[in-house]
Coordinates of C-alpha atoms in Angstrom, one line a residue:
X126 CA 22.8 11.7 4.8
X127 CA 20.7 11.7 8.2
X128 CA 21.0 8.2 10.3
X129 CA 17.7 5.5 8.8
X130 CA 16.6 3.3 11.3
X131 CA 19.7 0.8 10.1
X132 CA 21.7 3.3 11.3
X133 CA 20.6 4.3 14.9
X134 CA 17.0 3.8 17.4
X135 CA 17.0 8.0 16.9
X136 CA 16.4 7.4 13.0
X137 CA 14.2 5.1 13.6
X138 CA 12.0 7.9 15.3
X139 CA 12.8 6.2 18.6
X140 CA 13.5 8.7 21.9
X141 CA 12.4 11.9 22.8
X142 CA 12.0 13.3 19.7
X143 CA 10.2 16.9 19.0
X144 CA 6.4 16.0 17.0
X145 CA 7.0 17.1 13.4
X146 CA 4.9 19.9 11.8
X147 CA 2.5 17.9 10.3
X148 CA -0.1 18.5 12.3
X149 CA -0.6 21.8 11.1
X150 CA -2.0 20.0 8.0
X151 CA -4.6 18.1 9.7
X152 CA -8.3 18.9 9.6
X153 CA -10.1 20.2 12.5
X154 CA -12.0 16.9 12.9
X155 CA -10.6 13.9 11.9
X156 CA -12.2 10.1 11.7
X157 CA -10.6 7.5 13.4
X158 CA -11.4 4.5 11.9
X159 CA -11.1 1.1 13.7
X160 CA -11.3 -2.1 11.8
X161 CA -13.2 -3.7 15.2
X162 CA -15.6 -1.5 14.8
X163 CA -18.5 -3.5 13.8
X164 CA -19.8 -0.8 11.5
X165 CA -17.4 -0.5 9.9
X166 CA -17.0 -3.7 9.0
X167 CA -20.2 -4.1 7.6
X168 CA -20.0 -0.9 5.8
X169 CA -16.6 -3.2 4.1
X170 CA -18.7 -5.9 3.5
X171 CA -18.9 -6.0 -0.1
X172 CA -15.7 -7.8 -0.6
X173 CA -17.0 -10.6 2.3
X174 CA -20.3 -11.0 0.5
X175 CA -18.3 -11.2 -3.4
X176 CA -16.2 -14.1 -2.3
X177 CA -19.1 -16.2 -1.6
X178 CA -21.6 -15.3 -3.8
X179 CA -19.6 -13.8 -6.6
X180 CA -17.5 -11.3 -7.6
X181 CA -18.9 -8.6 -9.7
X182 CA -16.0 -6.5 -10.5
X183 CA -15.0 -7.5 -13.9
X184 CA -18.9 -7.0 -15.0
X185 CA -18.9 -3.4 -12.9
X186 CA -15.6 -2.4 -14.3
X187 CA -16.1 -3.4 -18.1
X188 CA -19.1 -1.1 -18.1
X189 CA -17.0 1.7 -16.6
X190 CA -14.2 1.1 -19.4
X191 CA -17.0 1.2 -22.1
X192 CA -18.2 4.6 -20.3
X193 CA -14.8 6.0 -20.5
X194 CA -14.3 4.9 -24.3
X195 CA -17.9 6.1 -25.2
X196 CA -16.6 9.9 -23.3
X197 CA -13.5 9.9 -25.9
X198 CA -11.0 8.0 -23.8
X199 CA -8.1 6.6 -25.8
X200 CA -9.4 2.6 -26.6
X201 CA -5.2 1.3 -26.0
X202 CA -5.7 3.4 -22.6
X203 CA -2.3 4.8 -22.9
X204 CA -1.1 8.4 -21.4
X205 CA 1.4 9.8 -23.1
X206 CA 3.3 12.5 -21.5
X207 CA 6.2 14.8 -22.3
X208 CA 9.1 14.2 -19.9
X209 CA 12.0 14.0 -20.7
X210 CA 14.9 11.3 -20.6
X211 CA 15.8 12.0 -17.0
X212 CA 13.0 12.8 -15.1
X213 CA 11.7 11.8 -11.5
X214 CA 8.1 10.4 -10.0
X215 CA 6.9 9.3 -6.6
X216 CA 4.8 6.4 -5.6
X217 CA 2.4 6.4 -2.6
X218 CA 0.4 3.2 -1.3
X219 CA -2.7 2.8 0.9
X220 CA -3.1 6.6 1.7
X221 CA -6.8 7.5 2.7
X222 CA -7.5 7.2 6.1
X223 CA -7.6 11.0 6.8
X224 CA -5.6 11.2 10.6
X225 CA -1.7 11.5 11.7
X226 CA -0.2 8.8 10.0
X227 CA -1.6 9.8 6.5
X228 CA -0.3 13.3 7.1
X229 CA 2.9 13.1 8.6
X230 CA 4.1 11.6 5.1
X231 CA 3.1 15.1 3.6
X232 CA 6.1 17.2 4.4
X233 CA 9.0 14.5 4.0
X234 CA 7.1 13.4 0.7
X235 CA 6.9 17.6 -0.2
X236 CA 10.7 18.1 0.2
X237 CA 12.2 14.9 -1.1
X238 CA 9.4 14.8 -4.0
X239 CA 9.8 18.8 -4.9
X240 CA 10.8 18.3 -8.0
X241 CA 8.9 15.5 -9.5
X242 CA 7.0 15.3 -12.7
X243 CA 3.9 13.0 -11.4
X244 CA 3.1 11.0 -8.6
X245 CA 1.3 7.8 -8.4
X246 CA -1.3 6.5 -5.6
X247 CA -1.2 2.7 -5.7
X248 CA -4.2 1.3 -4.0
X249 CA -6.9 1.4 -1.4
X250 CA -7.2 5.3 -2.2
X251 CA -9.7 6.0 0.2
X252 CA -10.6 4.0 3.4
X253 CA -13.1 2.5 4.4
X254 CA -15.1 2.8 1.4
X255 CA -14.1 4.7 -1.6
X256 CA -17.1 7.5 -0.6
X257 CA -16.5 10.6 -2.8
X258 CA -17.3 13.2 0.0
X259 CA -14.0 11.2 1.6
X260 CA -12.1 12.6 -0.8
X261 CA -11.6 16.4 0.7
X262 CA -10.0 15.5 3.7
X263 CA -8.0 12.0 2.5
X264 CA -7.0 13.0 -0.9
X265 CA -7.3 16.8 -1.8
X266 CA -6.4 18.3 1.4
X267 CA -3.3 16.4 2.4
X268 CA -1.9 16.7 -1.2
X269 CA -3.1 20.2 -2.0
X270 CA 0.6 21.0 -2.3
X271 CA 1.9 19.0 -4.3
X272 CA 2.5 20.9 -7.5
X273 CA 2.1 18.3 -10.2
X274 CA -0.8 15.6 -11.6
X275 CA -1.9 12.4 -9.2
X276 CA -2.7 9.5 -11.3
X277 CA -3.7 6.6 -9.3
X278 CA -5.4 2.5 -9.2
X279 CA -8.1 1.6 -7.2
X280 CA -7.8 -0.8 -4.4
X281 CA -10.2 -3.7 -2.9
X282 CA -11.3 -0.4 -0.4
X283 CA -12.1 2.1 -3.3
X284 CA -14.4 -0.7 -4.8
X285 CA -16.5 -1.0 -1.5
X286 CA -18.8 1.6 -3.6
X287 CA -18.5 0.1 -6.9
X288 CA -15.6 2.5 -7.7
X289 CA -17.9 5.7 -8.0
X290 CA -16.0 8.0 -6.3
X291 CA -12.8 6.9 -7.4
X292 CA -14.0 7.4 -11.4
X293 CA -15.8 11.0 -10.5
X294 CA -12.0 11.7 -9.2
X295 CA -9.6 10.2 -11.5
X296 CA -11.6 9.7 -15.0
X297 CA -12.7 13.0 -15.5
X298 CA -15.6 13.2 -13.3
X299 CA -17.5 9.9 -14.9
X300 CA -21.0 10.3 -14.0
X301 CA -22.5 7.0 -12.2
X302 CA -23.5 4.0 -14.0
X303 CA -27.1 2.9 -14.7
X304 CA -28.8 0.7 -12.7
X305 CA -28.7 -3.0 -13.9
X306 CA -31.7 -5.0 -14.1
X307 CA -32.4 -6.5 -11.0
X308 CA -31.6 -10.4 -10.6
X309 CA -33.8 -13.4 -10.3
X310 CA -35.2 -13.6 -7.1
X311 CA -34.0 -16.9 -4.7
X312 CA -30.4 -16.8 -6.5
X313 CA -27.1 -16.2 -5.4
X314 CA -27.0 -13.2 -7.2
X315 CA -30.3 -11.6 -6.1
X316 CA -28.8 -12.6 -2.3
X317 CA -26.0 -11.0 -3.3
X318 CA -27.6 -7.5 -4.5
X319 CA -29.6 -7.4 -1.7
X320 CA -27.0 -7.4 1.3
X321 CA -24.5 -4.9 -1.0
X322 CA -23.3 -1.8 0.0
X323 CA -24.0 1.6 -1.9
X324 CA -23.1 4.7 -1.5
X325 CA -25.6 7.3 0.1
X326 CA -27.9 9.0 -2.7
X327 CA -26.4 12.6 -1.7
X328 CA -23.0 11.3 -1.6
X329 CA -20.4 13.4 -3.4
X330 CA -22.1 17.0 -2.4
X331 CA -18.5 18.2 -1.3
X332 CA -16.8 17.1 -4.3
X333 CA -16.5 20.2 -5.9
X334 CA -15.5 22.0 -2.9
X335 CA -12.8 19.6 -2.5
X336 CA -11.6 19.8 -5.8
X337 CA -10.9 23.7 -5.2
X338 CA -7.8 22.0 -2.3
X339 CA -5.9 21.3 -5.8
X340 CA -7.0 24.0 -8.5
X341 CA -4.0 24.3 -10.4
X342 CA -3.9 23.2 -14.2
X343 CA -0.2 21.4 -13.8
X344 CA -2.0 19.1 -10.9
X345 CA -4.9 17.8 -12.8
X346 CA -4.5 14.3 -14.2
X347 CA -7.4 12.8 -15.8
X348 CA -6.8 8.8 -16.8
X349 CA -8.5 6.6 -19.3
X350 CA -10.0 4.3 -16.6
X351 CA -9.5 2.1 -13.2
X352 CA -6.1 0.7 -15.9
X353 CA -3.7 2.5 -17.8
X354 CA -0.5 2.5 -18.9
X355 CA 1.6 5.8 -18.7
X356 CA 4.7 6.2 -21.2
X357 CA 7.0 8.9 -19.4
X358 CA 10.5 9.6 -20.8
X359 CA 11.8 6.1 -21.4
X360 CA 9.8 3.9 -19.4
X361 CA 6.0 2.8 -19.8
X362 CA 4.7 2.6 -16.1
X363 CA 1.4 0.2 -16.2
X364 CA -0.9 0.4 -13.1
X365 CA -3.3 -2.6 -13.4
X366 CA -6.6 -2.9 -11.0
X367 CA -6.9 -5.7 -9.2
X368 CA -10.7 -5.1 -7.5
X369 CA -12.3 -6.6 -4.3
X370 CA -10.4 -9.7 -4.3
X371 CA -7.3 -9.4 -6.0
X372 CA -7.7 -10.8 -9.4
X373 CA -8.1 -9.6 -12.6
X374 CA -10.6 -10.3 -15.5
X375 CA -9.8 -11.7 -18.5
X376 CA -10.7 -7.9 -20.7
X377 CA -7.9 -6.4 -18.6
X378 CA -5.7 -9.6 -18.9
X379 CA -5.9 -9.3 -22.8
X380 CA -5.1 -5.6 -22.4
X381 CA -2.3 -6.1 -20.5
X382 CA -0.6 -8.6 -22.8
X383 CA -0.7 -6.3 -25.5
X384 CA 0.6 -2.8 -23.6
X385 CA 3.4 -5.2 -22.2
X386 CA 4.5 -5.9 -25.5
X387 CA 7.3 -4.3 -27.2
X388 CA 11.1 -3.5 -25.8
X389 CA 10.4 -0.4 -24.0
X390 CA 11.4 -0.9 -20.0
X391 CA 8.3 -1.2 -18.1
X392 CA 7.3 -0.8 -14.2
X393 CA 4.4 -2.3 -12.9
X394 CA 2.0 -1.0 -10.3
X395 CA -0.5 -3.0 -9.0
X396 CA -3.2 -3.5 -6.0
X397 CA -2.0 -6.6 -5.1
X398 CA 2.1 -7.5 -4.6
X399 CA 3.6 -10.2 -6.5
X400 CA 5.7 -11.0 -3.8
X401 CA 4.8 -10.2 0.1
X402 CA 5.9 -11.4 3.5
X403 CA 8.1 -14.5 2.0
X404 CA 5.6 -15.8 -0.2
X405 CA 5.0 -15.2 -4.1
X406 CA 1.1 -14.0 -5.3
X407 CA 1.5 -14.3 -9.0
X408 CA -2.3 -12.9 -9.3
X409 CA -4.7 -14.9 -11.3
X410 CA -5.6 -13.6 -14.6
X411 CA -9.6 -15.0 -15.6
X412 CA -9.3 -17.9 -18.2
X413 CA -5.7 -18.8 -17.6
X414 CA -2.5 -17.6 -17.3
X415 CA -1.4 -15.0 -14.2
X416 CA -0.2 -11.2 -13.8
X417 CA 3.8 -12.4 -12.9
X418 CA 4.0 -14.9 -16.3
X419 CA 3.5 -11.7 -17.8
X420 CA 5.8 -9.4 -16.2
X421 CA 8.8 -12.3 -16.2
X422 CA 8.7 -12.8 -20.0
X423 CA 11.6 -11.2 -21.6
X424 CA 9.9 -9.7 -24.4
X425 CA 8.1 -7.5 -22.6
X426 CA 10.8 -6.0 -20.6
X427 CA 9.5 -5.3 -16.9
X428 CA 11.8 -4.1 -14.6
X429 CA 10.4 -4.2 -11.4
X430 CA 6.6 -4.7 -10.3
X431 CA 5.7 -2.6 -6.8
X432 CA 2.6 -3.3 -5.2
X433 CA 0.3 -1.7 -2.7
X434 CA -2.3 -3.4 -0.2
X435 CA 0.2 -4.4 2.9
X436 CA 0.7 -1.4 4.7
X437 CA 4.6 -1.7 4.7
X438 CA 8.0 -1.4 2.8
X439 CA 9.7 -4.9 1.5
X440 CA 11.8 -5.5 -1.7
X441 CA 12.9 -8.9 -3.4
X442 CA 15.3 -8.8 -5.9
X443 CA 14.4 -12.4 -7.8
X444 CA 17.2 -13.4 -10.3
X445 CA 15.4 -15.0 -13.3
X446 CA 16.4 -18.2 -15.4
X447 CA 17.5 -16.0 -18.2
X448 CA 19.6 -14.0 -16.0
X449 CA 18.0 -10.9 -15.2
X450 CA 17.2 -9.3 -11.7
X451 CA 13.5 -8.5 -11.2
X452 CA 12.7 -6.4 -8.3
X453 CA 9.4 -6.9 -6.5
X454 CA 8.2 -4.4 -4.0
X455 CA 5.4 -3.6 -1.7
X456 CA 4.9 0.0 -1.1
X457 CA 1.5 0.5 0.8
X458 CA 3.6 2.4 3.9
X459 CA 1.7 5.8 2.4
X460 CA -0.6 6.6 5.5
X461 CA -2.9 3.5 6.4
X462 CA -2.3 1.4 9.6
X463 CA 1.1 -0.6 9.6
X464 CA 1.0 -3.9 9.0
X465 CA 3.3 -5.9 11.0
X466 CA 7.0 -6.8 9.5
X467 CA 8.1 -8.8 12.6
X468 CA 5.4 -11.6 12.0
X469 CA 7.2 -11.9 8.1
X470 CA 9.5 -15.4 8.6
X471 CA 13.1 -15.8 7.8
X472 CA 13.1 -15.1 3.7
X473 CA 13.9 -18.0 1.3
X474 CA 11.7 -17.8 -1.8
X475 CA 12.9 -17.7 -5.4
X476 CA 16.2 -17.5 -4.5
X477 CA 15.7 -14.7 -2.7
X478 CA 17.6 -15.2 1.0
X479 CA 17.1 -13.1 4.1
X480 CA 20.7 -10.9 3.1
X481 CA 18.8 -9.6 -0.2
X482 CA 15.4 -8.6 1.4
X483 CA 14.5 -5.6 2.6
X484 CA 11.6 -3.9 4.6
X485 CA 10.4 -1.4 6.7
X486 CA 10.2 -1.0 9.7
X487 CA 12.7 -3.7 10.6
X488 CA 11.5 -6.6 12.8
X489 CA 12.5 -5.3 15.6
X490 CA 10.9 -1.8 15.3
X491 CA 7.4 -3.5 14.2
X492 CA 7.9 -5.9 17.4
X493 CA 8.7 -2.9 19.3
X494 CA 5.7 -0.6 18.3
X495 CA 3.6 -3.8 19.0
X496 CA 4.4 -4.5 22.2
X497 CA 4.2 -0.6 23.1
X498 CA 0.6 -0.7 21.4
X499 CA -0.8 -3.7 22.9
X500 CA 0.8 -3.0 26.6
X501 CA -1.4 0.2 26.5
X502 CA -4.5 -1.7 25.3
X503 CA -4.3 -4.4 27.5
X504 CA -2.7 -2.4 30.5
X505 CA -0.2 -4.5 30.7
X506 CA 2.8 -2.5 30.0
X507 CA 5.1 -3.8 32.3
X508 CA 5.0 -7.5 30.6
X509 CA 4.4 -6.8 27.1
X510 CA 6.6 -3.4 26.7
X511 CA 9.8 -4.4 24.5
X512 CA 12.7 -1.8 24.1
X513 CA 13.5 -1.3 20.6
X514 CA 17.3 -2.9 21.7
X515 CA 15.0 -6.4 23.3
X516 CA 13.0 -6.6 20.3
X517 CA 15.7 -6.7 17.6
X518 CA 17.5 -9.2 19.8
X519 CA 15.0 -11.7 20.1
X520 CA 14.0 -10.9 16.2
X521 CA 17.7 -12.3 15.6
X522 CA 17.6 -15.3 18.0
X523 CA 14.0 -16.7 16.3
X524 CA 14.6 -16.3 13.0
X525 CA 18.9 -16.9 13.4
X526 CA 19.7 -14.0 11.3
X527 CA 22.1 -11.1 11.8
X528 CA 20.1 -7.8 13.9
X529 CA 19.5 -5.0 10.8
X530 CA 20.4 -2.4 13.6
X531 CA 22.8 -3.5 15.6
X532 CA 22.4 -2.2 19.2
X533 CA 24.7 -0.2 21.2
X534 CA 24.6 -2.3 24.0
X535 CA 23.3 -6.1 23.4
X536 CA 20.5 -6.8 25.1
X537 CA 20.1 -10.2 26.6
X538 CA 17.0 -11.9 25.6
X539 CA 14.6 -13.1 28.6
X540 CA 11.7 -15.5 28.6
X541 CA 9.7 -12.7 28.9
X542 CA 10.7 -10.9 25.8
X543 CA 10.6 -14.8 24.0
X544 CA 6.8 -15.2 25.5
X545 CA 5.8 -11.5 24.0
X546 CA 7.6 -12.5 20.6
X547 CA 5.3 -15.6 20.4
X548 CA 2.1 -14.1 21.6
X549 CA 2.4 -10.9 18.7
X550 CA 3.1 -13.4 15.8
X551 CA 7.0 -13.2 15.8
X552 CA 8.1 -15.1 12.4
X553 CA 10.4 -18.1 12.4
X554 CA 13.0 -19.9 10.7
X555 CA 11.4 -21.9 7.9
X556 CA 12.8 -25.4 9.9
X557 CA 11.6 -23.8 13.0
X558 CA 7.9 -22.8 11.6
X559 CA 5.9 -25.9 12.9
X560 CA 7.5 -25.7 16.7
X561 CA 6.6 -22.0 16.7
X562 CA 3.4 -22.1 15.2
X563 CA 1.0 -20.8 18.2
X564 CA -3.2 -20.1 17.6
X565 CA -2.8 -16.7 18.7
X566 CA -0.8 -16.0 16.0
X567 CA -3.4 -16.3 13.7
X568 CA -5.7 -14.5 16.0
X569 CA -3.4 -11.8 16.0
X570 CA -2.4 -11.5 12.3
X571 CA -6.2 -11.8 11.4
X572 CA -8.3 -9.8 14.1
X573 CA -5.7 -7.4 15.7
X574 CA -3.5 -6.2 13.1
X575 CA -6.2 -4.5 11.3
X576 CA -6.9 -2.2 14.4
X577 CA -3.2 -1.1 14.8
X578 CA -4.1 2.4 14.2
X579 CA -2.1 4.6 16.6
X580 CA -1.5 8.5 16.7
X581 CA 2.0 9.1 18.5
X582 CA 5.1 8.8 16.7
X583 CA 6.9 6.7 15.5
X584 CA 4.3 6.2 12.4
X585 CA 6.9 3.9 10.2
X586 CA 5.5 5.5 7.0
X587 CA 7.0 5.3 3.6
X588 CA 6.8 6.6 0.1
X589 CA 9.1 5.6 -3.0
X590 CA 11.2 8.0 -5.4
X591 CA 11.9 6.7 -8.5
X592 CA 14.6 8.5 -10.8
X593 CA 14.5 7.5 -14.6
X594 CA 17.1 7.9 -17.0
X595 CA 18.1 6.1 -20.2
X596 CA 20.4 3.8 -18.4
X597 CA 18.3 3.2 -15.6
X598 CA 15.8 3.3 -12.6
X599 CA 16.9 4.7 -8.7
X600 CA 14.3 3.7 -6.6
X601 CA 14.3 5.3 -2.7
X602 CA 12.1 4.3 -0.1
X603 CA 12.1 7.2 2.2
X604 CA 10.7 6.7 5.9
X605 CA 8.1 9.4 7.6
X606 CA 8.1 8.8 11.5
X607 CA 6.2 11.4 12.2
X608 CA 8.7 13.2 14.3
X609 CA 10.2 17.0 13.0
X610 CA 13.8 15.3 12.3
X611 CA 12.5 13.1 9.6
X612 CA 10.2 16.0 8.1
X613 CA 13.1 17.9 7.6
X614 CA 15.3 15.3 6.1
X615 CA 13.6 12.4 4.9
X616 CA 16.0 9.3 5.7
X617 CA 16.7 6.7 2.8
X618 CA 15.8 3.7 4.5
X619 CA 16.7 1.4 1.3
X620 CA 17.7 2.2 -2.4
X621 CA 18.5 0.2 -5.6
X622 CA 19.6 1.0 -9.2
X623 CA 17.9 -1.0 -11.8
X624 CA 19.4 -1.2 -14.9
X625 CA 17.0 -0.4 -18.0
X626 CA 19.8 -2.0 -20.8

């Protein structure tokens, strides 16, 4: 097995290590999105403008299932396939931003996912908006590939446009809703339609050119909707869609409890995690009741629930009243910008301790690439530069847990490397949280995160293997760095089994 980051700083991507092939993939042009970029935030604004004057996406997405159902899609929204007992899939989160990161997961995720049946794509599709002509160089291209069918959910991202693109992709090339009446004027609603974001009238044009990067008839994949439910071999895998704000409407609630029904093992994939950076998000269901009540109860038989949106790898294995191990996982390391893992505080929730959690990158390598990124931005290198060997130090002195990679030679922790912890949002001990607590943290875990785009290894990139049989689910987080080591041999940076009996 090649060395993970657990193992050494050179599996970790760390060192001088040779650029991987990846970039052989890449377009010749490439857009290099920044979420400080003021247009592009208001291009985003749409989930901004739903939060205060109301969300729409239940309304927008009913209509789209009644489309789908009027075009002969099964009503139960089921997909049934042929695999067999034993039988493999992958699943990829927050993919589409179209530049290195996105693409040096292609060749690790090629090899190690070879022989696959399907792959899923869970959430925030295409960035920044969901616009179809997006779709050539963020979805078809880097995938083109991959040999078998790409189902997918949307994410808060592929909604931006009212999830046009995204159906013209996935649901057998839907054509476009028709326009709703237009509101009362002086309403919150009217306010509402008039500052929303569209996409452009000629927008799609390169569809069908794109669709020529996958042509094959073993990868097409056409689903019932924005929600489905997939039985493969013995397992039903159900992908819910959780829109612009992370909720979901009481149609698709009702839905849910009845394809959850029944004692077949189930996996859950959904936009938003149930559990994420120590805190549990059981997700809201409209008119009572939430996503998590769901996947807990014993008669329906979930096994684990992974979750896109953070742009990282964690797992929490919760141990539930009645005995059974539920395990809860955020996989949205498939390409987007990382989200931070060093500002997540010592774990304690639902029973779950820091020994049984798992992420990636480690603190230390998230404080690391941190203090590397914001040295060069601020050109202050010198102060804010932490070696990999300083950050997981200091990661083990503020939170008072054991280093995940224990260095070759300790490094002593300076005031220095304690300051540069505090100012990038270092977490804490939860009886150390209030003397920690600093503004810029939540400046920097609001405003800079979102920018953290780089384009030199190491990426910390990640995409999940699941292999099913009739006695149970293996599920392997592989790591892309970026580098040619880990193209070659895709390092295991964490694996369970999950029983299905």
């Amino acid at each position: 097995m090649p060395d993970s980051s657990r193992d050494t700083p050179e599996g970790a991507g760390w060192g001088s290590a040779r650029r991987g092939a990846y970039q052989r993939l890449l377009p010749h042009r490439t857009e290099k999105i920044s979420w400080l970029d003021p247009r592009m935030l208001w291009a985003a604004r749409n989930g901004v403008l739903a939060s205060w004057f109301g969300d729409p996406t239940g309304r927008t997405r009913a209509r789209w299932v009644a489309q789908r159902e009027a075009a002969g899609a099964p009503a139960d929204k089921v997909v049934r396939r042929e695999d067999p007992d034993r039988f493999s899939f992958l699943v990829i989160g927050d993919t589409g931003e179209g530049d290195d990161p996105q693409y040096a997961v292609v060749p690790g995720l090629l090899k190690a996912g070879q022989d696959t049946r399907f792959a899923v794509l869970a959430s925030d599709v295409i960035y920044p908006v969901g616009s179809a002509d997006d779709y050539g160089p963020k979805f078809f291209r880097p995938y083109r590939d991959y040999p078998a069918p790409i189902y997918a959910i949307p994410g808060n991202h592929d909604w931006y446009e009212d999830l046009g693109g995204f159906m013209r992709v996935f649901c057998g090339d839907t054509p476009p809703l028709p326009p709703e009446p237009r509101p009362r004027p002086l309403t919150r609603t009217w306010l509402r339609s008039l500052l929303w974001h569209r996409p452009r009238p000629d927008d799609g044009e390169r569809l069908a050119e794109a669709r020529a990067l996958r042509p094959a008839p073993g990868q097409q994949a056409v689903q019932p909707g924005p929600y489905w439910a997939i039985d493969a071999g013995p397992v039903r895998i159900v992908g819910i869609d959780t829109g612009l704000l992370g909720t979901v409407d009481a149609a698709q609630g009702a839905w849910l409890r009845e394809v959850s029904a029944g004692p077949r093992p189930k996996i859950l994939v959904t936009g938003s995690p149930l559990y994420v950076d120590g805190r549990h998000e059981p997700c809201a269901i409209e008119g009572g009741g939430t996503v998590d009540a769901i996947v807990r109860d014993p008669a329906h038989h979930y096994v684990a629930a992974i979750g896109g949106d953070i742009h990282n790898y964690q797992r929490y294995p919760v141990r539930l009243d009645d005995g059974r191990t539920l395990q809860y996982v955020v996989a949205g390391g498939g390409g987007a910008f990382m989200h931070a893992t060093h500002t997540i505080p010592r774990v304690a929730v639902a029973g779950v301790t820091e020994d049984d959690f798992r992420c990636y990158p480690l603190r230390g390598d998230s404080l690391a690439f941190y203090s590397r990124l914001y040295g060069r931005r601020l050109r202050l290198r010198r102060f804010f530069t932490l070696t990999e060997a300083e950050a997981t130090a200091v990661i083990a002195e503020r939170l008072g847990i054991r280093p995940a990679r224990t260095p070759g030679t300790p490094a002593r922790v300076t005031r220095r490397a304690r300051l540069v912890a505090g100012l990038l949002g270092t977490g804490s001990r939860p009886d150390k949280a209030r003397r920690f607590r600093l503004p810029v943290r939540k400046i920097y875990t609001s405003l800079f995160s979102p920018s953290s785009a780089t384009y030199s290894p190491p990426f910390f990139k990640s995409f999940l293997r699941l292999d099913v049989s009739p006695e149970s689910v293996r599920l392997r987080c592989y790591a892309a760095t970026g580098n040619r080591a880990q193209e070659v041999d895709p390092p295991v940076e964490d694996e369970v089994t999950i029983p299905l009996r």
